[in-house]
Each structure stands twice: as structure tokens, then as C-alpha cells.
Amino acid sequence: MSSVGKMCIYCQKPIAIDDRVSLCDRCYAPHHDECWERNGRCSTFRCTGVPRTMEGGDLQAILRVELQRSLEYPVDCPFCANTVYAGEVQGKRKHADKDHPIGHGLLFVGQQKPNSHNDWFGKKFLSKMLGNRSVFLPGATIRSRSCGKCKRLFIWGVAVDEIFIQKLSEENLEHWCPHCSVVLLAGYIEMRKDQDGGAKFTCNDIPNFRKDWFGHNVIDRYFANSWHLLIPNLPAHYCSTCQYTEVAGHPIYRFL
Ligand SMILES: [Zn+2]
Ligand SMILES: [Zn+2]
Ligand SMILES: [Zn+2]
Ligand SMILES: [Zn+2]
């Protein structure tokens, strides 16, 4: 049975072409049908999505369309009821070195968790070599939404706040590269303002913070259309072979 390059987020095993798949309609996490059944709900923290079933072979094409659509929500912030804007999360490096070219992109910081129980030699070696290294991913960006008032981030329609991130970082499952079949390095995307390359959110359109004022187009477009998010980092996984990178199990860089 050949894999479709996606893992079930419940059992962490690959999804094959002829598997029956339950795709969450809210966060787009794929599950084996029987895994969804066993868990009784979507495995993503706080997600209240319902399953949409399909053949494993159709998953990638459906995902592409659905992820596109999910970027349109939410329109109003479920936390503070203000406007949520569509945009991108991206950083900018001002200083270059071997692993960090100048320019726009995202900074991945490796942070391998020690796990003395099931460490195999290769993994130990890898994490020693690359585990605490940071890499700049040129051009990488995360299409997302953010509330102009409370500055919360929404990716794939799901709120990515402190509690969500806490849940993601507690998870100690292995993630595999769907392209190279190696274990992905655990780490995070740097979001802190004082770090070179730390990512912030930029609106696609002009926000309307000063909509009552005649000069709002100019001010809001050029001076208020991007902001730093409240979260200091975004847990991520990175393939040191091909640079495939994912956040919460969804690819954000290379082979989207
Ligand atoms: Zn499964
Ligand atoms: Zn879900
Ligand atoms: Zn809000
Ligand atoms: Zn890879």
C-alpha cells in the first residue's frame, strides 16, 4: 500500500491510497476513519470539527482546496468580536551568516527534546548535530489571519494562542518527513520582536483602524498594516534533508 504523503494525527501512521480517511472540516487534520471513531472527535486541541470522509487517494487534492478556503475564516474574532484580517506571518533577516541569509522568510530554531527512553543512535546524533541549530527559510511565509484588536493569530481557521501552543509543545510524538521519510526536527518558528528574523503579521488589505478619519487609507496602509503577535514562537517541525517544514502537522514550507 503506498502512502499519500500524509500522517494520521491520531496514530501517527501514514495514510495509504486505499485507506478510508476522515478529514476534519475545521482544522483539516487527516485521520484514519477508525482512528477518528476511536477518539470520538478531532485530535486537534479544542477543535470541534466534524469528519468528512474520503479515499486516501483523494486527500491531497481536497486538502489543497480546503486549506485555501479555511484562510477565509474567522471574519470576526471569537475572543473580542473585532475584525480579523487576512495576511501572512513572515520575518526579515537584517544580518547574514552561513545559515541565515538576508531577506524575508521564517526563522526555524531547532529544539530537540531529550528522550532517554526511545533514543536510537541516529536520532541522538542528528539532534546533537542539528538539534539546537537555527535555520532561516528564505521566502517562507504562513498564510493566516489575525485580529486587529487582540492580535490573536488564526491558522486554518483555528485560534493559535498561548494555550494552543502549550498543547502543541507538550505533544511528544515523532513527525516524519513525507518526502524523505526521516524524523523531523522539533523546534519553533521565531516570533519575538527583538530577534533578527522574528516573524510578524502583515495584512493583505488595508485595515480600517481609523476608518472615521479621512486619511485612514494612508495611515492604516503604511503605518498600521502589520503587527507583532502576542505569541513568542510557533512550534514547528523541520526536515534537515529537504527543508520541508510544518506547523501543527500542516506543511508551511516546500512541497505545500
Ligand atoms: Zn490513524
Ligand atoms: Zn479538527
Ligand atoms: Zn480579537
Ligand atoms: Zn525531507
Tab-separated table of C-alpha atoms and ligand atoms in Angstrom:
chain	number	residue	atom	x	y	z
A	1	MET	CA	0.000	0.000	0.000
A	2	SER	CA	1.521	3.296	-0.964
A	3	SER	CA	1.323	6.338	1.256
A	4	VAL	CA	-0.238	9.612	0.115
A	5	GLY	CA	2.421	11.619	1.995
A	6	LYS	CA	0.177	12.411	4.958
A	7	MET	CA	0.154	11.102	8.508
A	8	CYS	CA	-2.862	10.382	10.632
A	9	ILE	CA	-2.592	12.841	13.527
A	10	TYR	CA	-4.134	10.347	15.930
A	11	CYS	CA	-1.948	7.234	15.395
A	12	GLN	CA	0.962	8.964	13.597
A	13	LYS	CA	0.998	6.316	10.880
A	14	PRO	CA	0.918	7.073	7.165
A	15	ILE	CA	-2.326	7.261	5.242
A	16	ALA	CA	-2.417	4.951	2.238
A	17	ILE	CA	-4.149	5.464	-1.094
A	18	ASP	CA	-6.899	2.948	-0.367
A	19	ASP	CA	-7.479	3.894	3.289
A	20	ARG	CA	-10.778	5.442	4.277
A	21	VAL	CA	-9.947	8.888	5.639
A	22	SER	CA	-11.813	11.284	7.944
A	23	LEU	CA	-10.690	14.822	7.266
A	24	CYS	CA	-11.631	17.396	9.906
A	25	ASP	CA	-13.773	20.127	8.316
A	26	ARG	CA	-12.436	22.715	10.785
A	27	CYS	CA	-8.662	22.240	11.078
A	28	TYR	CA	-8.071	19.829	8.168
A	29	ALA	CA	-6.238	17.235	10.232
A	30	PRO	CA	-6.446	13.881	8.435
A	31	HIS	CA	-7.350	10.774	10.472
A	32	HIS	CA	-7.865	7.164	9.529
A	33	ASP	CA	-11.596	6.532	9.678
A	34	GLU	CA	-11.190	4.070	12.552
A	35	CYS	CA	-8.862	6.466	14.419
A	36	TRP	CA	-11.482	9.214	14.373
A	37	GLU	CA	-14.007	6.655	15.508
A	38	ARG	CA	-11.769	5.521	18.388
A	39	ASN	CA	-11.009	9.086	19.533
A	40	GLY	CA	-14.614	10.159	19.169
A	41	ARG	CA	-13.623	13.601	17.896
A	42	CYS	CA	-10.904	15.522	16.057
A	43	SER	CA	-7.477	15.025	17.706
A	44	THR	CA	-6.515	18.693	17.415
A	45	PHE	CA	-6.764	20.523	20.730
A	46	ARG	CA	-10.008	22.486	21.155
A	47	CYS	CA	-11.148	21.599	17.654
A	48	THR	CA	-14.849	20.940	17.273
A	49	GLY	CA	-14.756	19.969	13.619
A	50	VAL	CA	-16.788	17.193	12.096
A	51	PRO	CA	-15.312	14.472	9.874
A	52	ARG	CA	-15.623	14.453	6.130
A	53	THR	CA	-14.841	11.023	4.733
A	54	MET	CA	-12.984	10.195	1.545
A	55	GLU	CA	-10.485	7.852	-0.117
A	56	GLY	CA	-6.845	8.344	0.873
A	57	GLY	CA	-6.017	8.874	-2.802
A	58	ASP	CA	-8.210	11.984	-2.986
A	59	LEU	CA	-6.829	13.550	0.196
A	60	GLN	CA	-4.099	15.795	-1.231
A	61	ALA	CA	-6.298	17.388	-3.895
A	62	ILE	CA	-9.151	18.010	-1.430
A	63	LEU	CA	-6.723	19.393	1.172
A	64	ARG	CA	-5.328	21.945	-1.252
A	65	VAL	CA	-8.793	23.336	-1.969
A	66	GLU	CA	-9.896	23.199	1.674
A	67	LEU	CA	-6.785	24.870	3.120
A	68	GLN	CA	-7.320	27.677	0.646
A	69	ARG	CA	-10.916	28.081	1.794
A	70	SER	CA	-10.062	27.899	5.518
A	71	LEU	CA	-7.960	31.036	5.185
A	72	GLU	CA	-11.201	32.997	4.788
A	73	TYR	CA	-12.221	32.359	8.426
A	74	PRO	CA	-12.870	33.685	11.007
A	75	VAL	CA	-14.105	37.096	9.832
A	76	ASP	CA	-14.941	38.331	13.345
A	77	CYS	CA	-12.765	37.489	16.330
A	78	PRO	CA	-14.392	34.837	18.565
A	79	PHE	CA	-12.495	36.315	21.554
A	80	CYS	CA	-13.103	40.075	21.260
A	81	ALA	CA	-15.578	40.418	18.332
A	82	ASN	CA	-13.331	42.806	16.387
A	83	THR	CA	-12.296	42.426	12.746
A	84	VAL	CA	-9.937	39.593	11.818
A	85	TYR	CA	-7.715	40.380	8.842
A	86	ALA	CA	-6.236	38.060	6.229
A	87	GLY	CA	-2.489	38.203	5.799
A	88	GLU	CA	0.845	36.493	6.231
A	89	VAL	CA	3.281	35.720	9.011
A	90	GLN	CA	6.847	36.412	7.942
A	91	GLY	CA	10.100	37.732	9.328
A	92	LYS	CA	13.052	39.607	7.884
A	93	ARG	CA	16.748	38.952	8.471
A	94	LYS	CA	18.938	42.020	8.537
A	95	HIS	CA	22.232	40.248	9.173
A	96	ALA	CA	23.572	37.289	7.243
A	97	ASP	CA	25.738	34.299	8.083
A	98	LYS	CA	26.085	30.754	6.738
A	99	ASP	CA	22.638	29.527	7.833
A	100	HIS	CA	20.881	32.861	7.781
A	101	PRO	CA	20.755	34.810	4.529
A	102	ILE	CA	19.420	38.361	4.473
A	103	GLY	CA	15.805	38.826	3.386
A	104	HIS	CA	12.234	37.808	4.062
A	105	GLY	CA	11.335	34.380	5.405
A	106	LEU	CA	10.932	32.454	8.635
A	107	LEU	CA	13.493	31.511	11.263
A	108	PHE	CA	13.272	27.901	12.425
A	109	VAL	CA	15.006	27.200	15.747
A	110	GLY	CA	15.727	23.543	16.494
A	111	GLN	CA	14.921	22.416	19.993
A	112	GLN	CA	15.197	18.651	20.273
A	113	LYS	CA	13.625	17.307	23.439
A	114	PRO	CA	15.739	14.840	25.394
A	115	ASN	CA	14.043	11.465	25.417
A	116	SER	CA	16.276	8.882	27.046
A	117	HIS	CA	13.770	6.056	26.681
A	118	ASN	CA	13.494	5.576	22.974
A	119	ASP	CA	16.502	7.307	21.548
A	120	TRP	CA	18.199	5.455	18.759
A	121	PHE	CA	21.719	6.291	17.774
A	122	GLY	CA	20.916	8.087	14.522
A	123	LYS	CA	18.440	10.360	16.180
A	124	LYS	CA	20.780	11.217	19.011
A	125	PHE	CA	23.472	12.000	16.501
A	126	LEU	CA	21.115	14.114	14.412
A	127	SER	CA	19.860	16.134	17.317
A	128	LYS	CA	23.401	16.702	18.504
A	129	MET	CA	24.395	17.926	15.075
A	130	LEU	CA	21.278	19.909	14.223
A	131	GLY	CA	19.005	19.853	17.231
A	132	ASN	CA	19.732	23.273	18.604
A	133	ARG	CA	20.655	24.932	15.388
A	134	SER	CA	18.562	27.594	13.735
A	135	VAL	CA	17.943	27.879	10.012
A	136	PHE	CA	16.456	30.714	8.049
A	137	LEU	CA	13.897	29.568	5.476
A	138	PRO	CA	14.099	32.153	2.676
A	139	GLY	CA	10.739	33.217	1.282
A	140	ALA	CA	8.795	31.073	3.742
A	141	THR	CA	5.516	32.554	4.887
A	142	ILE	CA	2.441	31.361	6.763
A	143	ARG	CA	-0.845	32.459	5.264
A	144	SER	CA	-3.109	33.169	8.171
A	145	ARG	CA	-5.419	35.712	9.835
A	146	SER	CA	-5.060	37.950	12.843
A	147	CYS	CA	-7.405	40.042	14.976
A	148	GLY	CA	-6.523	43.735	14.701
A	149	LYS	CA	-7.510	44.317	18.323
A	150	CYS	CA	-6.365	41.392	20.489
A	151	LYS	CA	-3.619	40.353	17.993
A	152	ARG	CA	-4.503	36.697	18.140
A	153	LEU	CA	-3.396	34.513	15.258
A	154	PHE	CA	-5.667	32.126	13.341
A	155	ILE	CA	-4.244	29.459	11.093
A	156	TRP	CA	-6.546	27.169	9.119
A	157	GLY	CA	-9.470	28.766	10.925
A	158	VAL	CA	-8.143	27.706	14.346
A	159	ALA	CA	-7.035	30.141	17.084
A	160	VAL	CA	-3.290	29.800	17.739
A	161	ASP	CA	-2.864	31.330	21.176
A	162	GLU	CA	-0.825	30.531	24.312
A	163	ILE	CA	-2.951	27.556	25.290
A	164	PHE	CA	-2.913	26.073	21.821
A	165	ILE	CA	0.880	26.436	21.679
A	166	GLN	CA	1.262	24.899	25.117
A	167	LYS	CA	-0.681	21.860	23.884
A	168	LEU	CA	1.464	21.607	20.763
A	169	SER	CA	4.722	21.755	22.711
A	170	GLU	CA	3.607	19.127	25.205
A	171	GLU	CA	2.969	16.675	22.407
A	172	ASN	CA	5.899	14.305	22.201
A	173	LEU	CA	5.100	12.413	19.030
A	174	GLU	CA	7.532	11.827	16.243
A	175	HIS	CA	6.843	13.610	12.986
A	176	TRP	CA	8.207	12.222	9.740
A	177	CYS	CA	9.097	13.972	6.510
A	178	PRO	CA	6.578	12.834	3.879
A	179	HIS	CA	9.263	13.249	1.214
A	180	CYS	CA	12.439	11.838	2.755
A	181	SER	CA	10.994	9.506	5.420
A	182	VAL	CA	13.325	10.848	8.113
A	183	VAL	CA	12.318	12.073	11.573
A	184	LEU	CA	11.608	15.795	11.540
A	185	LEU	CA	13.455	18.001	13.993
A	186	ALA	CA	11.266	19.600	16.612
A	187	GLY	CA	11.586	23.316	17.220
A	188	TYR	CA	9.776	26.541	16.662
A	189	ILE	CA	9.316	29.485	14.346
A	190	GLU	CA	10.761	32.601	15.985
A	191	MET	CA	8.171	35.340	16.535
A	192	ARG	CA	9.920	37.588	19.037
A	193	LYS	CA	10.306	41.215	18.080
A	194	ASP	CA	13.874	41.534	19.359
A	195	GLN	CA	15.212	38.551	17.388
A	196	ASP	CA	16.609	39.103	13.904
A	197	GLY	CA	14.144	37.347	11.596
A	198	GLY	CA	11.394	37.181	14.236
A	199	ALA	CA	8.120	36.968	12.310
A	200	LYS	CA	5.188	39.361	12.447
A	201	PHE	CA	1.796	39.527	10.821
A	202	THR	CA	1.123	41.691	7.760
A	203	CYS	CA	-2.379	42.308	6.389
A	204	ASN	CA	-3.166	41.642	2.748
A	205	ASP	CA	-5.620	44.527	2.665
A	206	ILE	CA	-5.811	47.903	4.349
A	207	PRO	CA	-7.049	47.551	7.927
A	208	ASN	CA	-9.620	50.124	8.998
A	209	PHE	CA	-8.495	51.118	12.462
A	210	ARG	CA	-9.048	54.792	11.681
A	211	LYS	CA	-11.897	54.440	9.267
A	212	ASP	CA	-13.655	57.600	10.579
A	213	TRP	CA	-10.701	59.692	9.666
A	214	PHE	CA	-10.197	60.933	6.081
A	215	GLY	CA	-6.537	59.909	5.929
A	216	HIS	CA	-7.196	56.342	7.067
A	217	ASN	CA	-6.119	54.734	3.791
A	218	VAL	CA	-2.639	56.183	4.005
A	219	ILE	CA	-2.058	55.792	7.731
A	220	ASP	CA	-3.514	52.313	8.048
A	221	ARG	CA	-1.902	51.003	4.881
A	222	TYR	CA	1.611	52.232	5.546
A	223	PHE	CA	1.886	52.531	9.296
A	224	ALA	CA	-0.575	50.133	10.858
A	225	ASN	CA	-0.915	47.194	8.484
A	226	SER	CA	1.471	44.876	10.329
A	227	TRP	CA	1.936	43.916	13.965
A	228	HIS	CA	3.814	41.538	16.211
A	229	LEU	CA	1.679	38.731	17.591
A	230	LEU	CA	1.414	38.033	21.275
A	231	ILE	CA	2.907	34.553	20.995
A	232	PRO	CA	6.731	34.337	21.268
A	233	ASN	CA	7.045	31.314	18.996
A	234	LEU	CA	5.151	28.796	16.954
A	235	PRO	CA	6.037	25.101	17.493
A	236	ALA	CA	7.199	23.597	14.198
A	237	HIS	CA	8.938	20.581	12.673
A	238	TYR	CA	11.704	20.746	10.086
A	239	CYS	CA	13.364	18.269	7.721
A	240	SER	CA	17.118	18.833	7.651
A	241	THR	CA	17.349	16.985	4.334
A	242	CYS	CA	14.800	18.797	2.180
A	243	GLN	CA	13.728	21.733	4.418
A	244	TYR	CA	10.102	20.604	4.475
A	245	THR	CA	8.566	22.438	7.474
A	246	GLU	CA	5.241	22.016	9.170
A	247	VAL	CA	3.208	23.693	11.920
A	248	ALA	CA	0.587	21.612	13.745
A	249	GLY	CA	1.044	18.874	11.155
A	250	HIS	CA	0.354	21.151	8.170
A	251	PRO	CA	3.109	21.975	5.686
A	252	ILE	CA	4.145	25.622	5.624
A	253	TYR	CA	7.316	25.401	3.579
A	254	ARG	CA	8.289	23.438	0.477
A	255	PHE	CA	6.036	20.956	-1.287
A	256	LEU	CA	2.898	22.639	0.016
B	1	ZN	ZN	-4.661	6.641	12.322
B	2	ZN	ZN	-10.056	19.387	13.721
B	3	ZN	ZN	-9.683	39.627	18.980
B	4	ZN	ZN	12.512	15.847	3.825
